[in-house]
């Protein structure tokens, strides 16, 4: 309860390290909700997951067993949040769908849980139950410099690896062509996407969707197909390796400055890429990421984050948190968040609203990401892996690929070594999780429901 007698709903959100005012639209929605529901105050605190110690600090918050009513969780930490234990000994979070309990409105706010796009709903569900609320959703896209492509006699953007490689070679053969043709950040997300495209699995038990993941495979046929193709592009001088891991900004600049013809990047960057390229006189088209044409297409993995609901809240606080979720992501709210952040409109209602406004007709580059996620076959492989230490698995993939690109390491051998390292991490995570659950079960009950002491980000 706040000092003015209002019911306080505390929320912890991930802020963006470089985008000033990134969360301002959410703060405005919180203020609007408070005005419409004068008994409630939505109080927002922030953390920076992408800072030097951000992930460790966030995991520590989960392990303390005390969190605010709503917590913003990056997709790689979904299993951590599901496994987190409260000070009372039970789960730290409760599934949102279970808390809603079939209601059609909460505090007068229409429930929108059934309106989420299918891919996002599947990713954040388990056994058919929506566990957390998709908030910021993205996927990978290919950005093509059509100015360069037309000069090479190419009028359509390739949709498979073979066609993309041929287009890269054609661009580099043109008079005054670039020294390299394509670039992307060395990041674990693109490995996941490539495996997902080919309907491959990163971990066992249906990608961690039917039971807890116990085995990881970073040397699968699908992953090695991607790594070997990537290695060939690099050896043949087609792929530009900036020399840094996860160099999203360096690869962005290489494309928008006209030094390459193709860029793999996030759908969140669609507007910045198109705008920066336009200033340089470059005509850009956004498309789905090309896939391995030798195998059937499975789908695109998503990125972003979701909102988890704390367990053990008082009924008044829980209803306030649930009502705010519905308000935050109703058609107007989800559409506004898309416009300000670049994340995909996460509900069908928001997509329809934007379409009716002519948003996609004016900015077609924002339409490609929803189209790609909508093309998923819905399988566990296409849904994406649910596994502990996923961010560390990404780091293992990055280091292995850097060794392939920079040291000439054999992909099969190097990714087999990476599998051993990742398996050790997963085994340790599962062991620690089991021990923590066992310890909590024997600990005395404690009062729960207070907000964590998380400082406001500067």
Tab-separated table of C-alpha atoms in Angstrom:
chain	number	residue	atom	x	y	z
A	1	UNK	CA	0.000	0.000	0.000
A	2	UNK	CA	1.357	3.403	-0.948
A	3	UNK	CA	1.517	6.415	1.346
A	4	UNK	CA	-1.594	7.835	-0.293
A	5	UNK	CA	-3.568	4.657	0.343
A	6	UNK	CA	-3.368	3.352	-3.208
A	7	UNK	CA	-2.515	-0.265	-3.998
A	8	UNK	CA	1.008	-0.337	-5.394
A	9	UNK	CA	1.938	-2.722	-8.209
A	10	UNK	CA	5.720	-2.836	-8.546
A	11	UNK	CA	7.191	-3.722	-11.933
A	12	UNK	CA	10.799	-4.460	-12.923
A	13	UNK	CA	11.561	-3.746	-16.598
A	14	UNK	CA	14.662	-4.158	-18.734
A	15	UNK	CA	15.886	-0.797	-20.017
A	16	UNK	CA	17.844	-0.314	-23.236
A	17	UNK	CA	21.501	0.627	-22.807
A	18	UNK	CA	21.681	3.127	-25.678
A	19	UNK	CA	18.130	4.210	-26.549
A	20	UNK	CA	17.226	7.271	-24.501
A	21	UNK	CA	13.648	7.224	-23.268
A	22	UNK	CA	13.178	3.599	-24.338
A	23	UNK	CA	10.624	2.883	-21.600
A	24	UNK	CA	8.851	6.250	-21.713
A	25	UNK	CA	5.839	4.769	-23.573
A	26	UNK	CA	5.407	2.147	-20.841
A	27	UNK	CA	5.618	4.828	-18.163
A	28	UNK	CA	2.900	6.757	-19.957
A	29	UNK	CA	0.700	3.655	-20.070
A	30	UNK	CA	1.301	3.163	-16.352
A	31	UNK	CA	0.217	6.737	-15.630
A	32	UNK	CA	-2.874	6.325	-17.806
A	33	UNK	CA	-3.768	3.101	-16.010
A	34	UNK	CA	-3.437	4.844	-12.653
A	35	UNK	CA	-5.724	7.644	-13.827
A	36	UNK	CA	-8.325	5.113	-14.983
A	37	UNK	CA	-7.940	3.060	-11.799
A	38	UNK	CA	-7.386	5.599	-9.006
A	39	UNK	CA	-7.067	2.879	-6.369
A	40	UNK	CA	-3.845	1.691	-8.056
A	41	UNK	CA	-0.334	2.971	-8.656
A	42	UNK	CA	1.975	1.241	-11.152
A	43	UNK	CA	5.507	1.770	-9.891
A	44	UNK	CA	8.306	0.983	-12.382
A	45	UNK	CA	11.941	0.183	-11.601
A	46	UNK	CA	14.519	-0.874	-14.185
A	47	UNK	CA	17.623	-2.939	-14.750
A	48	UNK	CA	20.051	-3.256	-17.635
A	49	UNK	CA	20.439	-6.860	-18.681
A	50	UNK	CA	22.962	-5.975	-21.384
A	51	UNK	CA	25.402	-4.119	-19.122
A	52	UNK	CA	28.715	-5.681	-18.051
A	53	UNK	CA	27.253	-7.344	-14.965
A	54	UNK	CA	23.576	-7.038	-15.931
A	55	UNK	CA	22.845	-10.724	-16.444
A	56	UNK	CA	24.589	-11.777	-13.243
A	57	UNK	CA	22.734	-9.106	-11.280
A	58	UNK	CA	19.419	-10.230	-12.730
A	59	UNK	CA	20.028	-13.915	-11.973
A	60	UNK	CA	20.969	-12.903	-8.430
A	61	UNK	CA	17.621	-11.107	-8.137
A	62	UNK	CA	15.805	-14.310	-9.113
A	63	UNK	CA	17.848	-16.415	-6.711
A	64	UNK	CA	17.022	-14.123	-3.785
A	65	UNK	CA	13.454	-15.366	-4.085
A	66	UNK	CA	11.792	-11.947	-3.759
A	67	UNK	CA	10.666	-9.996	-6.808
A	68	UNK	CA	8.176	-7.269	-7.764
A	69	UNK	CA	4.686	-8.173	-8.962
A	70	UNK	CA	5.772	-8.188	-12.624
A	71	UNK	CA	9.257	-8.948	-13.903
A	72	UNK	CA	10.557	-8.456	-17.439
A	73	UNK	CA	12.622	-11.536	-18.417
A	74	UNK	CA	14.858	-11.750	-21.495
A	75	UNK	CA	14.015	-14.802	-23.603
A	76	UNK	CA	17.313	-16.576	-22.894
A	77	UNK	CA	16.451	-16.540	-19.165
A	78	UNK	CA	12.971	-18.059	-19.519
A	79	UNK	CA	14.033	-21.389	-17.997
A	80	UNK	CA	15.763	-19.570	-15.127
A	81	UNK	CA	12.512	-17.772	-14.333
A	82	UNK	CA	10.485	-20.984	-14.522
A	83	UNK	CA	12.914	-22.671	-12.137
A	84	UNK	CA	13.220	-19.781	-9.667
A	85	UNK	CA	12.124	-20.539	-6.105
A	86	UNK	CA	10.384	-18.082	-3.784
A	87	UNK	CA	11.349	-17.515	-0.166
A	88	UNK	CA	8.222	-19.486	0.762
A	89	UNK	CA	9.627	-22.577	-0.952
A	90	UNK	CA	7.230	-22.631	-3.907
A	91	UNK	CA	7.731	-21.297	-7.429
A	92	UNK	CA	8.792	-17.652	-7.602
A	93	UNK	CA	6.325	-17.012	-10.443
A	94	UNK	CA	2.833	-18.238	-11.247
A	95	UNK	CA	1.587	-18.866	-14.805
A	96	UNK	CA	-0.328	-15.858	-16.070
A	97	UNK	CA	-3.027	-17.944	-17.723
A	98	UNK	CA	-3.651	-19.806	-14.454
A	99	UNK	CA	-3.931	-16.530	-12.534
A	100	UNK	CA	-6.405	-15.107	-15.049
A	101	UNK	CA	-8.466	-18.230	-14.603
A	102	UNK	CA	-10.719	-17.874	-17.623
A	103	UNK	CA	-11.906	-14.365	-16.792
A	104	UNK	CA	-12.799	-12.160	-19.757
A	105	UNK	CA	-11.951	-8.917	-17.992
A	106	UNK	CA	-10.034	-7.851	-14.911
A	107	UNK	CA	-10.845	-4.545	-13.227
A	108	UNK	CA	-12.774	-3.713	-16.370
A	109	UNK	CA	-9.823	-4.342	-18.703
A	110	UNK	CA	-10.608	-6.890	-21.455
A	111	UNK	CA	-8.357	-9.961	-21.269
A	112	UNK	CA	-6.175	-10.274	-24.368
A	113	UNK	CA	-4.337	-13.544	-23.643
A	114	UNK	CA	-6.005	-15.362	-26.543
A	115	UNK	CA	-5.015	-12.619	-29.002
A	116	UNK	CA	-1.225	-13.116	-28.984
A	117	UNK	CA	0.399	-14.135	-32.247
A	118	UNK	CA	0.801	-17.903	-32.355
A	119	UNK	CA	4.612	-18.062	-32.374
A	120	UNK	CA	4.942	-15.859	-29.294
A	121	UNK	CA	2.219	-17.703	-27.429
A	122	UNK	CA	3.867	-21.068	-28.145
A	123	UNK	CA	7.299	-19.868	-27.053
A	124	UNK	CA	6.094	-18.668	-23.663
A	125	UNK	CA	3.731	-21.588	-23.014
A	126	UNK	CA	4.346	-24.954	-21.391
A	127	UNK	CA	1.926	-27.895	-21.603
A	128	UNK	CA	-0.446	-25.575	-23.432
A	129	UNK	CA	-0.541	-23.015	-20.601
A	130	UNK	CA	0.697	-19.462	-21.155
A	131	UNK	CA	3.345	-18.983	-18.469
A	132	UNK	CA	4.420	-15.387	-19.132
A	133	UNK	CA	3.144	-12.557	-21.298
A	134	UNK	CA	5.036	-11.839	-24.555
A	135	UNK	CA	6.043	-8.188	-24.416
A	136	UNK	CA	8.920	-7.339	-26.751
A	137	UNK	CA	9.100	-9.810	-29.640
A	138	UNK	CA	11.583	-9.780	-32.512
A	139	UNK	CA	13.038	-12.082	-35.135
A	140	UNK	CA	15.909	-12.024	-37.601
A	141	UNK	CA	15.658	-10.337	-40.990
A	142	UNK	CA	17.802	-9.975	-44.102
A	143	UNK	CA	18.337	-6.402	-45.281
A	144	UNK	CA	19.285	-6.061	-48.951
A	145	UNK	CA	20.898	-3.099	-50.728
A	146	UNK	CA	18.754	-3.071	-53.848
A	147	UNK	CA	20.910	-0.355	-55.390
A	148	UNK	CA	23.842	-2.796	-55.478
A	149	UNK	CA	21.683	-5.761	-56.453
A	150	UNK	CA	20.139	-4.016	-59.448
A	151	UNK	CA	23.627	-3.002	-60.607
A	152	UNK	CA	24.460	-6.722	-60.576
A	153	UNK	CA	21.324	-7.585	-62.544
A	154	UNK	CA	19.466	-8.999	-59.525
A	155	UNK	CA	15.866	-7.890	-59.097
A	156	UNK	CA	14.637	-10.225	-56.333
A	157	UNK	CA	16.201	-10.936	-52.946
A	158	UNK	CA	17.321	-14.589	-52.641
A	159	UNK	CA	15.435	-16.730	-50.142
A	160	UNK	CA	17.858	-19.629	-49.685
A	161	UNK	CA	21.571	-20.009	-48.940
A	162	UNK	CA	22.505	-21.076	-52.467
A	163	UNK	CA	20.778	-18.116	-54.057
A	164	UNK	CA	22.209	-15.711	-51.497
A	165	UNK	CA	25.737	-16.960	-52.080
A	166	UNK	CA	25.332	-16.584	-55.846
A	167	UNK	CA	24.019	-13.037	-55.377
A	168	UNK	CA	27.005	-12.186	-53.173
A	169	UNK	CA	29.404	-13.329	-55.871
A	170	UNK	CA	27.532	-11.403	-58.549
A	171	UNK	CA	27.597	-8.182	-56.522
A	172	UNK	CA	31.340	-8.454	-55.957
A	173	UNK	CA	31.973	-8.983	-59.682
A	174	UNK	CA	30.347	-5.673	-60.682
A	175	UNK	CA	32.538	-2.700	-61.568
A	176	UNK	CA	33.238	-0.803	-58.391
A	177	UNK	CA	31.614	-3.549	-56.354
A	178	UNK	CA	32.230	-3.874	-52.593
A	179	UNK	CA	35.172	-5.744	-51.112
A	180	UNK	CA	32.708	-7.994	-49.234
A	181	UNK	CA	29.081	-8.794	-49.924
A	182	UNK	CA	27.412	-9.750	-46.646
A	183	UNK	CA	27.813	-9.390	-42.901
A	184	UNK	CA	26.144	-10.176	-39.596
A	185	UNK	CA	27.119	-10.242	-35.940
A	186	UNK	CA	28.732	-13.391	-34.563
A	187	UNK	CA	25.884	-14.058	-32.146
A	188	UNK	CA	24.290	-17.212	-30.764
A	189	UNK	CA	20.828	-16.068	-31.833
A	190	UNK	CA	21.646	-16.645	-35.503
A	191	UNK	CA	22.719	-20.228	-34.737
A	192	UNK	CA	19.375	-20.852	-33.084
A	193	UNK	CA	17.604	-19.368	-36.074
A	194	UNK	CA	19.539	-21.470	-38.584
A	195	UNK	CA	18.773	-24.670	-36.646
A	196	UNK	CA	15.136	-23.607	-36.319
A	197	UNK	CA	14.918	-22.973	-40.097
A	198	UNK	CA	16.011	-26.563	-40.723
A	199	UNK	CA	13.639	-28.078	-38.121
A	200	UNK	CA	16.580	-29.129	-35.979
A	201	UNK	CA	16.739	-29.367	-32.192
A	202	UNK	CA	19.236	-27.652	-29.916
A	203	UNK	CA	18.386	-29.819	-26.882
A	204	UNK	CA	16.553	-33.054	-26.128
A	205	UNK	CA	12.995	-33.624	-24.908
A	206	UNK	CA	11.453	-31.851	-27.892
A	207	UNK	CA	13.722	-28.818	-27.461
A	208	UNK	CA	12.921	-28.742	-23.740
A	209	UNK	CA	9.215	-28.457	-24.481
A	210	UNK	CA	8.048	-31.898	-23.288
A	211	UNK	CA	10.331	-32.195	-20.241
A	212	UNK	CA	13.405	-30.546	-18.746
A	213	UNK	CA	16.279	-30.378	-21.233
A	214	UNK	CA	19.102	-32.725	-20.213
A	215	UNK	CA	21.257	-32.962	-23.327
A	216	UNK	CA	22.528	-30.238	-25.641
A	217	UNK	CA	23.868	-30.764	-29.169
A	218	UNK	CA	25.915	-27.984	-30.743
A	219	UNK	CA	27.326	-30.253	-33.443
A	220	UNK	CA	24.061	-31.391	-35.018
A	221	UNK	CA	23.734	-31.829	-38.767
A	222	UNK	CA	21.691	-28.626	-38.937
A	223	UNK	CA	24.094	-26.514	-36.924
A	224	UNK	CA	27.141	-27.767	-38.817
A	225	UNK	CA	25.416	-27.085	-42.141
A	226	UNK	CA	25.069	-23.451	-41.079
A	227	UNK	CA	28.597	-23.138	-39.655
A	228	UNK	CA	30.185	-24.772	-42.719
A	229	UNK	CA	28.285	-22.520	-45.134
A	230	UNK	CA	29.247	-19.487	-43.072
A	231	UNK	CA	32.896	-20.614	-43.060
A	232	UNK	CA	32.858	-20.911	-46.870
A	233	UNK	CA	31.436	-17.407	-47.279
A	234	UNK	CA	34.263	-16.123	-45.078
A	235	UNK	CA	37.025	-18.115	-46.802
A	236	UNK	CA	35.851	-16.911	-50.203
A	237	UNK	CA	35.865	-13.283	-49.074
A	238	UNK	CA	32.096	-12.860	-49.301
A	239	UNK	CA	31.367	-12.515	-45.579
A	240	UNK	CA	32.751	-9.498	-43.719
A	241	UNK	CA	33.988	-10.466	-40.261
A	242	UNK	CA	34.587	-7.278	-38.285
A	243	UNK	CA	36.845	-9.132	-35.853
A	244	UNK	CA	34.580	-8.619	-32.843
A	245	UNK	CA	31.966	-10.863	-31.276
A	246	UNK	CA	28.346	-9.710	-31.226
A	247	UNK	CA	29.296	-6.644	-33.265
A	248	UNK	CA	25.776	-5.509	-34.045
A	249	UNK	CA	26.764	-1.877	-34.491
A	250	UNK	CA	29.844	-2.554	-36.613
A	251	UNK	CA	27.917	-4.746	-39.042
A	252	UNK	CA	25.053	-2.230	-39.086
A	253	UNK	CA	27.470	0.526	-40.123
A	254	UNK	CA	29.101	-1.630	-42.790
A	255	UNK	CA	25.716	-2.087	-44.465
A	256	UNK	CA	24.331	1.423	-44.065
A	257	UNK	CA	27.611	2.889	-45.331
A	258	UNK	CA	27.360	0.790	-48.508
A	259	UNK	CA	30.317	-1.514	-47.796
A	260	UNK	CA	28.251	-4.715	-48.156
A	261	UNK	CA	25.085	-5.625	-50.030
A	262	UNK	CA	23.397	-7.796	-47.390
A	263	UNK	CA	22.959	-7.637	-43.621
A	264	UNK	CA	21.499	-10.099	-41.136
A	265	UNK	CA	20.069	-8.194	-38.175
A	266	UNK	CA	17.094	-8.006	-35.839
A	267	UNK	CA	13.657	-6.911	-36.958
A	268	UNK	CA	13.883	-4.281	-34.207
A	269	UNK	CA	16.445	-2.521	-36.377
A	270	UNK	CA	14.216	-2.292	-39.463
A	271	UNK	CA	13.529	1.422	-39.158
A	272	UNK	CA	17.088	2.422	-38.159
A	273	UNK	CA	18.541	0.373	-41.034
A	274	UNK	CA	16.146	1.777	-43.639
A	275	UNK	CA	16.518	5.357	-42.389
A	276	UNK	CA	20.328	5.305	-42.144
A	277	UNK	CA	20.669	3.667	-45.564
A	278	UNK	CA	18.292	6.185	-47.146
A	279	UNK	CA	20.536	9.036	-45.970
A	280	UNK	CA	23.353	7.377	-47.915
A	281	UNK	CA	21.187	7.026	-51.025
A	282	UNK	CA	20.675	3.289	-50.575
A	283	UNK	CA	17.360	1.626	-51.380
A	284	UNK	CA	16.758	-1.154	-48.819
A	285	UNK	CA	14.363	-4.092	-48.838
A	286	UNK	CA	13.742	-6.186	-45.701
A	287	UNK	CA	13.088	-9.913	-46.118
A	288	UNK	CA	13.044	-13.058	-44.051
A	289	UNK	CA	16.375	-14.728	-43.385
A	290	UNK	CA	17.359	-17.120	-46.182
A	291	UNK	CA	17.233	-20.795	-45.229
A	292	UNK	CA	18.926	-24.014	-46.267
A	293	UNK	CA	17.133	-24.844	-49.500
A	294	UNK	CA	18.159	-28.508	-49.260
A	295	UNK	CA	15.735	-29.187	-46.380
A	296	UNK	CA	12.133	-28.172	-45.596
A	297	UNK	CA	11.664	-24.827	-43.864
A	298	UNK	CA	10.581	-25.004	-40.205
A	299	UNK	CA	10.270	-21.441	-38.984
A	300	UNK	CA	12.019	-18.484	-37.357
A	301	UNK	CA	13.005	-18.344	-33.714
A	302	UNK	CA	11.981	-15.258	-31.778
A	303	UNK	CA	13.883	-12.952	-29.444
A	304	UNK	CA	12.878	-10.288	-26.961
A	305	UNK	CA	11.356	-10.685	-23.516
A	306	UNK	CA	8.216	-11.496	-21.579
A	307	UNK	CA	6.532	-10.413	-18.344
A	308	UNK	CA	6.348	-12.911	-15.466
A	309	UNK	CA	3.812	-12.643	-12.637
A	310	UNK	CA	5.119	-13.142	-9.082
A	311	UNK	CA	3.501	-15.869	-6.992
A	312	UNK	CA	2.113	-15.204	-3.535
A	313	UNK	CA	0.726	-11.740	-4.192
A	314	UNK	CA	-2.329	-10.453	-2.376
A	315	UNK	CA	-5.494	-10.729	-4.510
A	316	UNK	CA	-5.656	-6.938	-4.889
A	317	UNK	CA	-2.068	-6.613	-6.107
A	318	UNK	CA	-2.362	-9.640	-8.389
A	319	UNK	CA	-5.514	-8.294	-10.015
A	320	UNK	CA	-3.868	-4.889	-10.459
A	321	UNK	CA	-0.845	-6.520	-12.129
A	322	UNK	CA	-3.028	-8.665	-14.378
A	323	UNK	CA	-5.248	-5.737	-15.319
A	324	UNK	CA	-2.227	-3.616	-16.192
A	325	UNK	CA	-0.905	-6.381	-18.461
A	326	UNK	CA	-4.177	-6.351	-20.387
A	327	UNK	CA	-4.096	-2.558	-20.644
A	328	UNK	CA	-0.420	-2.429	-21.622
A	329	UNK	CA	-0.940	-4.839	-24.513
A	330	UNK	CA	-4.455	-4.071	-25.670
A	331	UNK	CA	-4.566	-3.166	-29.401
A	332	UNK	CA	-3.751	0.511	-28.811
A	333	UNK	CA	-0.991	-0.296	-26.322
A	334	UNK	CA	0.716	-3.020	-28.349
A	335	UNK	CA	0.536	-0.903	-31.504
A	336	UNK	CA	2.064	2.081	-29.718
A	337	UNK	CA	4.871	-0.092	-28.302
A	338	UNK	CA	5.631	-1.396	-31.812
A	339	UNK	CA	5.808	2.133	-33.215
A	340	UNK	CA	8.133	3.400	-30.483
A	341	UNK	CA	10.383	0.358	-30.031
A	342	UNK	CA	10.347	-1.497	-33.364
A	343	UNK	CA	9.295	-4.764	-31.710
A	344	UNK	CA	6.683	-6.821	-33.535
A	345	UNK	CA	3.009	-5.978	-32.836
A	346	UNK	CA	2.466	-8.907	-30.524
A	347	UNK	CA	-1.313	-9.293	-30.797
A	348	UNK	CA	-3.582	-9.817	-33.777
A	349	UNK	CA	-5.634	-6.820	-32.672
A	350	UNK	CA	-2.643	-4.478	-32.734
A	351	UNK	CA	-1.580	-5.774	-36.154
A	352	UNK	CA	-5.061	-5.185	-37.542
A	353	UNK	CA	-5.125	-1.692	-36.062
A	354	UNK	CA	-1.784	-0.795	-37.663
A	355	UNK	CA	-2.897	-2.258	-40.973
A	356	UNK	CA	-6.113	-0.220	-40.908
A	357	UNK	CA	-4.098	2.934	-40.204
A	358	UNK	CA	-1.954	2.295	-43.298
A	359	UNK	CA	1.185	1.827	-41.178
A	360	UNK	CA	2.460	-1.208	-43.079
A	361	UNK	CA	1.616	0.298	-46.466
A	362	UNK	CA	3.777	3.281	-45.540
A	363	UNK	CA	6.509	1.226	-43.855
A	364	UNK	CA	6.520	-2.236	-45.477
A	365	UNK	CA	9.807	-3.150	-43.774
A	366	UNK	CA	7.810	-3.572	-40.539
A	367	UNK	CA	5.601	-6.221	-42.143
A	368	UNK	CA	8.311	-8.788	-42.829
A	369	UNK	CA	8.902	-9.921	-39.235
A	370	UNK	CA	5.241	-10.815	-38.550
A	371	UNK	CA	5.148	-12.638	-41.892
A	372	UNK	CA	8.209	-14.685	-40.977
A	373	UNK	CA	6.930	-15.676	-37.543
A	374	UNK	CA	3.559	-16.477	-39.082
A	375	UNK	CA	5.218	-18.961	-41.464
A	376	UNK	CA	6.355	-21.243	-38.616
A	377	UNK	CA	5.213	-24.863	-38.784
A	378	UNK	CA	4.517	-24.814	-35.033
A	379	UNK	CA	6.815	-27.734	-34.199
A	380	UNK	CA	8.995	-27.811	-31.050
A	381	UNK	CA	12.008	-27.332	-33.319
A	382	UNK	CA	10.546	-24.175	-34.834
A	383	UNK	CA	9.343	-22.892	-31.471
A	384	UNK	CA	12.884	-22.641	-30.100
A	385	UNK	CA	14.828	-24.217	-27.257
A	386	UNK	CA	13.732	-23.951	-23.614
A	387	UNK	CA	16.861	-24.722	-21.614
A	388	UNK	CA	18.840	-23.516	-18.631
A	389	UNK	CA	21.974	-21.442	-19.321
A	390	UNK	CA	20.824	-20.612	-22.841
A	391	UNK	CA	22.776	-17.358	-22.784
A	392	UNK	CA	25.920	-19.344	-21.904
A	393	UNK	CA	25.176	-21.759	-24.738
A	394	UNK	CA	25.068	-18.737	-27.023
A	395	UNK	CA	28.475	-17.688	-25.688
A	396	UNK	CA	29.893	-21.167	-26.397
A	397	UNK	CA	28.582	-20.980	-29.972
A	398	UNK	CA	30.107	-17.531	-30.464
A	399	UNK	CA	33.546	-18.608	-29.259
A	400	UNK	CA	33.492	-21.742	-31.395
A	401	UNK	CA	32.573	-19.778	-34.518
A	402	UNK	CA	35.238	-17.188	-33.846
A	403	UNK	CA	37.780	-20.005	-33.746
A	404	UNK	CA	36.457	-21.294	-37.076
A	405	UNK	CA	36.613	-17.860	-38.705
A	406	UNK	CA	39.804	-16.533	-37.137
A	407	UNK	CA	41.875	-19.665	-36.478
A	408	UNK	CA	40.665	-21.939	-39.264
A	409	UNK	CA	39.323	-24.509	-36.795
A	410	UNK	CA	37.435	-27.476	-38.233
A	411	UNK	CA	33.718	-26.836	-37.617
A	412	UNK	CA	32.801	-30.427	-36.715
A	413	UNK	CA	35.652	-30.776	-34.242
A	414	UNK	CA	35.265	-27.321	-32.726
A	415	UNK	CA	31.505	-27.523	-32.230
A	416	UNK	CA	31.859	-30.991	-30.738
A	417	UNK	CA	34.177	-29.393	-28.164
A	418	UNK	CA	31.614	-26.648	-27.639
A	419	UNK	CA	28.984	-29.306	-26.977
A	420	UNK	CA	31.121	-30.773	-24.189
A	421	UNK	CA	31.481	-27.342	-22.572
A	422	UNK	CA	27.790	-26.522	-22.934
A	423	UNK	CA	26.775	-29.932	-21.585
A	424	UNK	CA	28.905	-29.365	-18.508
A	425	UNK	CA	27.166	-26.029	-17.966
A	426	UNK	CA	23.716	-27.580	-18.365
A	427	UNK	CA	24.493	-30.478	-16.034
A	428	UNK	CA	25.704	-28.023	-13.394
A	429	UNK	CA	22.626	-25.829	-13.851
A	430	UNK	CA	20.239	-28.765	-13.501
A	431	UNK	CA	22.099	-30.037	-10.433
A	432	UNK	CA	22.030	-26.626	-8.729
A	433	UNK	CA	18.356	-26.227	-9.579
A	434	UNK	CA	17.487	-29.595	-8.053
A	435	UNK	CA	19.480	-28.788	-4.914
A	436	UNK	CA	17.843	-25.376	-4.552
A	437	UNK	CA	14.374	-26.867	-4.883
A	438	UNK	CA	15.175	-29.530	-2.308
A	439	UNK	CA	16.590	-26.953	0.120
A	440	UNK	CA	13.560	-24.675	-0.210
A	441	UNK	CA	11.189	-27.567	0.458
A	442	UNK	CA	12.777	-28.104	3.892
A	443	UNK	CA	13.124	-24.410	4.837
A	444	UNK	CA	10.603	-22.744	7.182
A	445	UNK	CA	7.882	-20.636	5.529
A	446	UNK	CA	8.544	-16.935	5.191
A	447	UNK	CA	6.463	-13.906	4.318
A	448	UNK	CA	6.558	-13.209	0.599
A	449	UNK	CA	5.272	-10.601	-1.791
A	450	UNK	CA	7.533	-7.616	-1.145
A	451	UNK	CA	9.339	-5.909	-4.009
A	452	UNK	CA	13.005	-6.666	-4.562
A	453	UNK	CA	15.472	-3.895	-3.827
A	454	UNK	CA	16.357	-3.066	-7.417
A	455	UNK	CA	17.849	0.414	-8.022
A	456	UNK	CA	16.528	2.637	-10.767
A	457	UNK	CA	18.855	2.528	-13.773
A	458	UNK	CA	20.734	5.697	-14.527
